[in-house]
């Protein structure tokens, strides 16, 4: 089948968020989406894609076969007028880079993309570059975790080697029994977004880090870091480290900011990253920033929107410009702050949601999104998919916006009845 002349942009991995961004910027029938057949089916992607005017076609392709990126290159013909290839999801980062390389448009670079899609590879590269990080090891089961704990201390973290959304990530205390807990990590499956390939079942154990958590978002043009931002984050204090809030900009001392930017530049360079965006997560320890992980795609959790609210302009537009072969995007100063606070709720069946109206009238409120309704079942929060909604607020700076967001969120109450008791009564 020959591809239409109207296609100028290729999105690797189906993503409603990316399509909404592209819809505002691109003409009709300009976007080709590539996705695994199982994901197309699980996410009813044809039905959803049909709502976007900018979509020209949605094709099945082996976009998640990260061990064999040559397969996707062989499977998809180069659209004659292609200008840019971008990953729509975490699992499309390697294929997007391979296609960009093959088609001669700006991309991450295949080798770099593989580094940022594989937590073990990332740790190896970061370690060689002298970037501070916890001790770590690749493991395939609880016995190996136990061996690691006996050498590096019993407080540790176990996680899948290449997943997202904190799925399967567990923070272990010294007394926790890894044999009892292992199945939660090993059983974590992103079945809606992830195709099954043999290399998916890989795990890491890491020393547990303690301290404030931040992420750094940068735009990179031909290997040079330009626009940059630091986001502060709050994480659920539990075995499952689900992200609860983000604040832009973080409002850190200048020396800490410099140390973070320096570490990100070093990491981009060590990985050989060429063009795109990096979202790098760090924990601030005694000696400075320690690397948690780094993704080569736009961050989730509405962080791009927070950056746009705080700095003006559009991060998605700027990224698109770089991937289309435009010039670099330089650093700029924030004009104010923006913050998101996720709504939490006890597990159970939702009886009612209170306070939405009061929340919408609060100082600095930008948006309120309640993701649950009466009758819905709320499961215990173990990954980002299980949060009950979010609010976004702005403020004079990051911390002011965070205080406003906290106030907005505090006005909303998700009232649940005990799910287990409810089941029993029926
Ligand atoms: N070594 C560590 N020490 C302490 N906390 C950690 C460590 N590794 C991970 N965490 C915590 O677990 C969270 C999730 O881990 P990680 O970022 O590796 O997984 P992920 O599934 O890729 O997450 P996401 O997609 O939500 O960013 C981190 O944001 C951090 O709060
Ligand atoms: Mg992470």
Short mmCIF file of N, CA and C in Angstrom, two decimals, residues 9-11 15-26 84-88 217-220 227-229 275-278 297-300 302-329 332:
data_model
loop_
_atom_site.label_atom_id
_atom_site.label_comp_id
_atom_site.label_asym_id
_atom_site.label_seq_id
_atom_site.Cartn_x
_atom_site.Cartn_y
_atom_site.Cartn_z
N UNK A 9 3.53 13.88 9.32
CA UNK A 9 3.95 13.56 10.68
C UNK A 9 3.58 12.12 11.02
N UNK A 10 4.49 11.44 11.71
CA UNK A 10 4.23 10.06 12.09
C UNK A 10 4.29 9.94 13.62
N UNK A 11 3.21 9.44 14.19
CA UNK A 11 3.13 9.28 15.64
C UNK A 11 3.31 7.81 15.96
N UNK A 15 -1.78 7.80 21.14
CA UNK A 15 -1.92 8.63 22.34
C UNK A 15 -2.90 9.76 22.08
N UNK A 16 -3.98 9.75 22.85
CA UNK A 16 -5.00 10.80 22.70
C UNK A 16 -4.39 12.16 23.03
N UNK A 17 -3.52 12.20 24.05
CA UNK A 17 -2.88 13.47 24.44
C UNK A 17 -2.06 14.04 23.29
N UNK A 18 -1.22 13.21 22.67
CA UNK A 18 -0.40 13.68 21.56
C UNK A 18 -1.27 14.12 20.39
N UNK A 19 -2.34 13.34 20.12
CA UNK A 19 -3.21 13.70 19.00
C UNK A 19 -3.91 15.03 19.25
N UNK A 20 -4.29 15.28 20.50
CA UNK A 20 -4.93 16.57 20.81
C UNK A 20 -3.95 17.70 20.54
N UNK A 21 -2.68 17.50 20.92
CA UNK A 21 -1.66 18.52 20.62
C UNK A 21 -1.53 18.73 19.11
N UNK A 22 -1.47 17.64 18.38
CA UNK A 22 -1.25 17.73 16.93
C UNK A 22 -2.46 18.31 16.21
N UNK A 23 -3.63 17.99 16.74
CA UNK A 23 -4.88 18.45 16.12
C UNK A 23 -4.93 19.98 15.99
N UNK A 24 -4.38 20.64 17.00
CA UNK A 24 -4.40 22.12 17.00
C UNK A 24 -3.42 22.69 15.99
N UNK A 25 -2.41 21.92 15.64
CA UNK A 25 -1.31 22.48 14.87
C UNK A 25 -1.25 22.05 13.42
N UNK A 26 -1.86 20.90 13.11
CA UNK A 26 -1.61 20.31 11.79
C UNK A 26 -2.88 20.24 10.96
N UNK A 84 8.46 14.76 10.29
CA UNK A 84 8.79 14.50 11.70
C UNK A 84 8.21 13.16 12.15
N UNK A 85 8.97 12.49 13.01
CA UNK A 85 8.51 11.25 13.63
C UNK A 85 8.59 11.45 15.13
N UNK A 86 7.50 11.20 15.84
CA UNK A 86 7.56 11.40 17.29
C UNK A 86 6.96 10.23 18.04
N UNK A 87 7.54 9.91 19.21
CA UNK A 87 6.92 8.86 20.01
C UNK A 87 5.66 9.40 20.67
N UNK A 88 4.57 8.63 20.60
CA UNK A 88 3.34 9.03 21.28
C UNK A 88 3.28 8.47 22.68
N UNK A 217 13.03 18.74 32.96
CA UNK A 217 12.57 18.61 31.58
C UNK A 217 13.44 19.50 30.71
N UNK A 218 14.01 18.92 29.68
CA UNK A 218 14.84 19.74 28.77
C UNK A 218 14.50 19.43 27.31
N UNK A 219 14.68 20.44 26.46
CA UNK A 219 14.60 20.22 25.01
C UNK A 219 16.02 20.17 24.48
N UNK A 220 16.27 19.19 23.62
CA UNK A 220 17.62 19.00 23.10
C UNK A 220 17.59 19.13 21.58
N UNK A 227 15.99 24.72 26.18
CA UNK A 227 14.97 24.99 27.20
C UNK A 227 15.10 23.98 28.35
N UNK A 228 14.91 24.48 29.58
CA UNK A 228 15.04 23.60 30.73
C UNK A 228 14.11 24.04 31.86
N UNK A 229 13.67 23.08 32.62
CA UNK A 229 12.77 23.35 33.75
C UNK A 229 12.99 22.31 34.82
N UNK A 275 18.02 14.67 19.39
CA UNK A 275 16.92 15.63 19.29
C UNK A 275 15.69 15.14 20.03
N UNK A 276 15.07 16.05 20.77
CA UNK A 276 13.82 15.68 21.43
C UNK A 276 13.75 16.26 22.82
N UNK A 277 13.01 15.56 23.66
CA UNK A 277 12.79 16.02 25.02
C UNK A 277 13.25 14.94 25.99
N UNK A 278 13.80 15.36 27.12
CA UNK A 278 14.14 14.42 28.19
C UNK A 278 13.38 14.81 29.44
N UNK A 297 10.78 11.23 26.29
CA UNK A 297 9.47 11.62 25.75
C UNK A 297 8.92 12.71 26.63
N UNK A 298 7.81 13.35 26.20
CA UNK A 298 7.19 14.35 27.06
C UNK A 298 6.75 13.68 28.35
N UNK A 299 6.87 14.38 29.48
CA UNK A 299 6.40 13.79 30.73
C UNK A 299 4.88 13.64 30.72
N UNK A 300 4.38 12.76 31.56
CA UNK A 300 2.94 12.63 31.74
C UNK A 300 2.47 13.53 32.87
N UNK A 302 0.32 15.77 33.15
CA UNK A 302 0.04 17.19 32.80
C UNK A 302 1.23 18.12 33.03
N UNK A 303 2.42 17.59 33.20
CA UNK A 303 3.58 18.47 33.42
C UNK A 303 3.78 19.43 32.23
N UNK A 304 3.60 18.99 30.97
CA UNK A 304 3.74 19.96 29.87
C UNK A 304 2.79 21.15 30.03
N UNK A 305 1.58 20.88 30.48
CA UNK A 305 0.61 21.97 30.68
C UNK A 305 1.09 22.91 31.78
N UNK A 306 1.65 22.34 32.86
CA UNK A 306 2.17 23.18 33.95
C UNK A 306 3.30 24.06 33.43
N UNK A 307 4.17 23.48 32.61
CA UNK A 307 5.28 24.25 32.06
C UNK A 307 4.75 25.39 31.19
N UNK A 308 3.74 25.10 30.38
CA UNK A 308 3.17 26.15 29.52
C UNK A 308 2.54 27.26 30.36
N UNK A 309 1.84 26.87 31.44
CA UNK A 309 1.22 27.88 32.30
C UNK A 309 2.29 28.74 32.98
N UNK A 310 3.39 28.13 33.36
CA UNK A 310 4.41 28.86 34.12
C UNK A 310 5.33 29.71 33.22
N UNK A 311 5.63 29.20 32.04
CA UNK A 311 6.62 29.89 31.19
C UNK A 311 5.99 30.62 30.00
N UNK A 312 4.69 30.35 29.72
CA UNK A 312 4.11 30.83 28.48
C UNK A 312 4.62 29.96 27.34
N UNK A 313 4.01 30.11 26.16
CA UNK A 313 4.44 29.29 25.02
C UNK A 313 3.93 27.87 25.13
N UNK A 314 4.47 26.99 24.31
CA UNK A 314 4.00 25.60 24.29
C UNK A 314 5.18 24.66 24.13
N UNK A 315 5.36 23.82 25.13
CA UNK A 315 6.45 22.83 25.10
C UNK A 315 6.23 21.86 23.93
N UNK A 316 4.98 21.44 23.71
CA UNK A 316 4.68 20.49 22.63
C UNK A 316 5.03 21.10 21.27
N UNK A 317 4.69 22.39 21.09
CA UNK A 317 5.02 23.11 19.85
C UNK A 317 6.52 23.18 19.64
N UNK A 318 7.21 23.54 20.73
CA UNK A 318 8.67 23.67 20.66
C UNK A 318 9.31 22.34 20.29
N UNK A 319 8.80 21.27 20.89
CA UNK A 319 9.34 19.94 20.60
C UNK A 319 9.09 19.58 19.14
N UNK A 320 7.86 19.85 18.69
CA UNK A 320 7.51 19.55 17.31
C UNK A 320 8.45 20.29 16.35
N UNK A 321 8.72 21.55 16.68
CA UNK A 321 9.63 22.36 15.85
C UNK A 321 10.99 21.70 15.71
N UNK A 322 11.50 21.20 16.82
CA UNK A 322 12.83 20.55 16.78
C UNK A 322 12.76 19.28 15.93
N UNK A 323 11.69 18.49 16.11
CA UNK A 323 11.59 17.23 15.37
C UNK A 323 11.31 17.45 13.89
N UNK A 324 10.79 18.63 13.54
CA UNK A 324 10.56 18.97 12.13
C UNK A 324 11.82 19.53 11.48
N UNK A 325 12.88 19.66 12.27
CA UNK A 325 14.13 20.18 11.71
C UNK A 325 14.30 21.68 11.90
N UNK A 326 13.49 22.28 12.77
CA UNK A 326 13.64 23.70 13.08
C UNK A 326 14.86 23.95 13.96
N UNK A 327 15.06 25.17 14.37
CA UNK A 327 16.25 25.53 15.14
C UNK A 327 16.12 25.18 16.61
N UNK A 328 17.14 25.50 17.40
CA UNK A 328 17.11 25.22 18.84
C UNK A 328 16.08 26.08 19.56
N UNK A 329 15.66 25.62 20.74
CA UNK A 329 14.76 26.39 21.61
C UNK A 329 15.54 26.68 22.88
N UNK A 332 14.29 29.94 28.94
CA UNK A 332 13.62 31.21 29.25
C UNK A 332 13.18 31.20 30.71
#
